[in-house]
CSV table of C-alpha atoms in Angstrom, one decimal:
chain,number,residue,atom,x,y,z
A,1,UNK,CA,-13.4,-17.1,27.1
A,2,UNK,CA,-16.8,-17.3,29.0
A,3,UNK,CA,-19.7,-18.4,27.1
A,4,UNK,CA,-23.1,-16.3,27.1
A,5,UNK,CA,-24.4,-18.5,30.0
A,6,UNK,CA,-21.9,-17.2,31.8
A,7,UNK,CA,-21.0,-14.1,32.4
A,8,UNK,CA,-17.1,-12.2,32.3
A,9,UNK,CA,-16.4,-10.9,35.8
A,10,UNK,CA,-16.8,-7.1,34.2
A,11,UNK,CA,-19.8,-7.6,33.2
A,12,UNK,CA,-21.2,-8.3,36.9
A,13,UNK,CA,-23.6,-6.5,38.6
A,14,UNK,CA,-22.2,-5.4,41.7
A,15,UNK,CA,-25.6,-5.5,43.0
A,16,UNK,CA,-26.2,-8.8,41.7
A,17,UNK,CA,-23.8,-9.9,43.7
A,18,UNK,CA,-24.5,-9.7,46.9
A,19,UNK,CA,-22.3,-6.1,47.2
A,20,UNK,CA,-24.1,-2.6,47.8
A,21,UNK,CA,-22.3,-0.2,45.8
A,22,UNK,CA,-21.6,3.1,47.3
A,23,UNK,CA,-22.4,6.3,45.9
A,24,UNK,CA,-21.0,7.4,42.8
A,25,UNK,CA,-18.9,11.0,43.4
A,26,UNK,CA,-18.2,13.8,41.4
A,27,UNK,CA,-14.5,12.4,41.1
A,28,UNK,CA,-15.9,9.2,39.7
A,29,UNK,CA,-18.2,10.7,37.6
A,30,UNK,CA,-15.1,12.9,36.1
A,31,UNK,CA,-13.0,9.9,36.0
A,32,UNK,CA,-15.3,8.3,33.5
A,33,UNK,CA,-15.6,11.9,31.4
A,34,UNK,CA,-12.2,11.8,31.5
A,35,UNK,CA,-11.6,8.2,30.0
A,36,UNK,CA,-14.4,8.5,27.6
A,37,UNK,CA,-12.3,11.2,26.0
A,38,UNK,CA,-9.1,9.3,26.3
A,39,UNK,CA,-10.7,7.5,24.4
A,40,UNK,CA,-11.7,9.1,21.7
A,41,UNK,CA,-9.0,10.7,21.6
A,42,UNK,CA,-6.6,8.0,21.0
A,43,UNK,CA,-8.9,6.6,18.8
A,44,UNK,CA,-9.1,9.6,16.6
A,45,UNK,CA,-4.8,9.5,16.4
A,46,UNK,CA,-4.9,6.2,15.6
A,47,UNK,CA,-7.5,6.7,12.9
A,48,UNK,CA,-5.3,9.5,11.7
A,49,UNK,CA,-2.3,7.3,11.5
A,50,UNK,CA,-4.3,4.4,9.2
A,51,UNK,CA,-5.5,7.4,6.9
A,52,UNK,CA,-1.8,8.2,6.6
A,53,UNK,CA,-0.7,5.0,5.3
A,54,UNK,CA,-3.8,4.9,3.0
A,55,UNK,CA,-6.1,2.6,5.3
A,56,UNK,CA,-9.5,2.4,7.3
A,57,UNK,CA,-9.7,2.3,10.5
A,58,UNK,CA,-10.7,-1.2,10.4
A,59,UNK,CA,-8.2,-2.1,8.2
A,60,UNK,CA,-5.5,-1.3,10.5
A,61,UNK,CA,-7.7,-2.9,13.4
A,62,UNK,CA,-7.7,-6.0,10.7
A,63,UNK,CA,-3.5,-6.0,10.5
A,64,UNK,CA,-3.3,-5.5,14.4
A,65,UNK,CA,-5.5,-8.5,15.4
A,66,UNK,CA,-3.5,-10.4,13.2
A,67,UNK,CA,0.0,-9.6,14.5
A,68,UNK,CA,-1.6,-9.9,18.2
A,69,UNK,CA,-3.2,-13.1,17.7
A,70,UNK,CA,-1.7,-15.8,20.0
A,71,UNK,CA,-2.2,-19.5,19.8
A,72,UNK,CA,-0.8,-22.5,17.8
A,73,UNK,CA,-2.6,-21.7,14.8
A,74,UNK,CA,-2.5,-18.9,12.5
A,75,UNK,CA,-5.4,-16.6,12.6
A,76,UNK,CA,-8.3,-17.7,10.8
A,77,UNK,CA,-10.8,-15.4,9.1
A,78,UNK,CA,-13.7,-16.7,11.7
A,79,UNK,CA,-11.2,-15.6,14.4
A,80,UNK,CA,-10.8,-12.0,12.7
A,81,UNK,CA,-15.3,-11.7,12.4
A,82,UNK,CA,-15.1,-12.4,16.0
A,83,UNK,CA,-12.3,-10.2,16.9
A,84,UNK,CA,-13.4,-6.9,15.2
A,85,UNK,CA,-16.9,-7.8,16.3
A,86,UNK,CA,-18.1,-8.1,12.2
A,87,UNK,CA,-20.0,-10.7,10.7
A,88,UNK,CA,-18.1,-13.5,8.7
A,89,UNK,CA,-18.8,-12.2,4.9
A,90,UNK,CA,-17.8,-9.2,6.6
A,91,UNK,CA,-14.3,-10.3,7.5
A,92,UNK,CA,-14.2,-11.9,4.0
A,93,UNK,CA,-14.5,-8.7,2.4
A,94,UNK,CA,-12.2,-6.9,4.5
A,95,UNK,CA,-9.5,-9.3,4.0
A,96,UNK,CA,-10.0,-9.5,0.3
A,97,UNK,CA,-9.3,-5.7,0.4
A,98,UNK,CA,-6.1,-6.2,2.2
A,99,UNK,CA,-4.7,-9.2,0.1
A,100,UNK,CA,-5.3,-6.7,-3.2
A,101,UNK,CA,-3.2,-4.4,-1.4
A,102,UNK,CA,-0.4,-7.3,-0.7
A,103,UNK,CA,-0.8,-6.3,3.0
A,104,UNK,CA,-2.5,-9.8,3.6
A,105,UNK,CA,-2.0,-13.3,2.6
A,106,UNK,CA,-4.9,-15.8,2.8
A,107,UNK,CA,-4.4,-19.9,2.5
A,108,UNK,CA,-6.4,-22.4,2.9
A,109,UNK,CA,-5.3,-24.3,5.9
A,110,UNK,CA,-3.3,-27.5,6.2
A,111,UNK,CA,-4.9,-29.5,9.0
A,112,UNK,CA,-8.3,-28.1,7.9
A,113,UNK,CA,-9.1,-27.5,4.5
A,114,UNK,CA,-12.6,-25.3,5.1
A,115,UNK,CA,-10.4,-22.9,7.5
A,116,UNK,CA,-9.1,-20.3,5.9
A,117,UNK,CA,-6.0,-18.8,7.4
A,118,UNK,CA,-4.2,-15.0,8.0
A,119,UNK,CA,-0.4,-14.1,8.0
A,120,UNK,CA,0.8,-10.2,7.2
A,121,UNK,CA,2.9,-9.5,4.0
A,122,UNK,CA,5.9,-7.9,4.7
A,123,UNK,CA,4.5,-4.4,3.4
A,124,UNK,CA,1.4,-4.8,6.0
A,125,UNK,CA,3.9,-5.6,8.8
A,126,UNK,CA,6.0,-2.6,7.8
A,127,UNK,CA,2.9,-0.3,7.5
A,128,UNK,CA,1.5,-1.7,11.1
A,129,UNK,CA,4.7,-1.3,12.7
A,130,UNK,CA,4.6,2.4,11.9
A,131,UNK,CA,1.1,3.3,12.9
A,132,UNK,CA,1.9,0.7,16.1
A,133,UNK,CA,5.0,3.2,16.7
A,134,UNK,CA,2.9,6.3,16.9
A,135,UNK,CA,0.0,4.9,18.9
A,136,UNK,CA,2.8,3.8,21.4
A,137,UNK,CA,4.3,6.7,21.8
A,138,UNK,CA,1.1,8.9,22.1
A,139,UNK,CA,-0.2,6.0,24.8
A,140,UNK,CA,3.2,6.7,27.1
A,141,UNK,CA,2.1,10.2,26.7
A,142,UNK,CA,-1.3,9.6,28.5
A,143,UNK,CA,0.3,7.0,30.9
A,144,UNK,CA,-0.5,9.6,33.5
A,145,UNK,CA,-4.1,10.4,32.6
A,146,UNK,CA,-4.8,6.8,32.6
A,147,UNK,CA,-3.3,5.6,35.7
A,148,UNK,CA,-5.2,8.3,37.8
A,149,UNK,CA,-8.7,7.3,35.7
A,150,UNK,CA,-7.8,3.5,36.5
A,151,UNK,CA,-7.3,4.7,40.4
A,152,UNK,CA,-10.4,6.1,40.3
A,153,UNK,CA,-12.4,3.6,39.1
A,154,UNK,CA,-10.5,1.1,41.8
A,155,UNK,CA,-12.1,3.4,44.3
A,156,UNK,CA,-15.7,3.7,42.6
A,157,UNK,CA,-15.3,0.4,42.2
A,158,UNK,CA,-14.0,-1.9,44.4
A,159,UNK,CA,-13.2,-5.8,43.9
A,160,UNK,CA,-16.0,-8.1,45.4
A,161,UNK,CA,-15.0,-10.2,48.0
């Protein structure tokens, strides 16, 4: 993870850089329509999906970063708040939604008593293994929509040297 003194590789300016960019086409310009959409579109399906089994968006985006987290420790709520983007009280809230539910359980953490730590409940991993299902298999059918849009943004733009 790069801190805000330093910026991620995507978010370089080509220009900045030292690399003249060359003129956007038509093709690149439709490429970026064209994801943009994707996009939304996926988004709206997954949406759908959540609504289905009763949840927010966010909710489901809650149980996902859960299951996706990697590292020795559990996730903790802090890690969820900068995950979804959301302030801590924020993720507090949310989480207290999903425990109710008995999608989520909440402990305080072993090593660290102020760090309060995520697992699923079995009924949360159930539910997000549905929706993940259907997302999946709507994603393989846009595999070829994305890997032209990804081609065409190799080509708008290139790797720096």
């Amino acid at each position: 993870m790069t801190s805000p003194a330093q910026p991620s590789r995507a978010n370089v300016d080509p220009e900045s850089e030292g690399v003249a960019p060359h003129p956007l086409t038509a093709d690149d310009y439709q490429a970026l329509g064209e994801f943009r959409r994707a996009i939304r579109q996926f988004l709206a399906f997954s949406e759908e999906g959540a609504r289905a089994h009763g949840l927010t968006s966010q909710q489901h985006q809650a149980l996902l970063a859960i299951k996706a987290h990697r590292g020795p420790d559990p996730i903790s709520i802090g890690d969820l708040a900068e995950c979804l983007l959301i302030k801590n009280h924020s993720a507090v809230e949310l989480v207290a939604r999903l425990v109710e539910r008995d999608l989520v359980s909440r402990r305080d953490d072993e090593a660290d008593r102020r760090r309060v730590v995520l697992a699923l409940r079995p009924r949360g991993a159930d539910i997000l293994e549905t929706i993940s299902r259907r997302n999946l298999g709507r994603l393989r059918q846009g595999a070829d929509i994305l890997a032209e849009i990804i081609e065409a943004a190799h080509r708008a733009a290139p790797a720096a040297p």
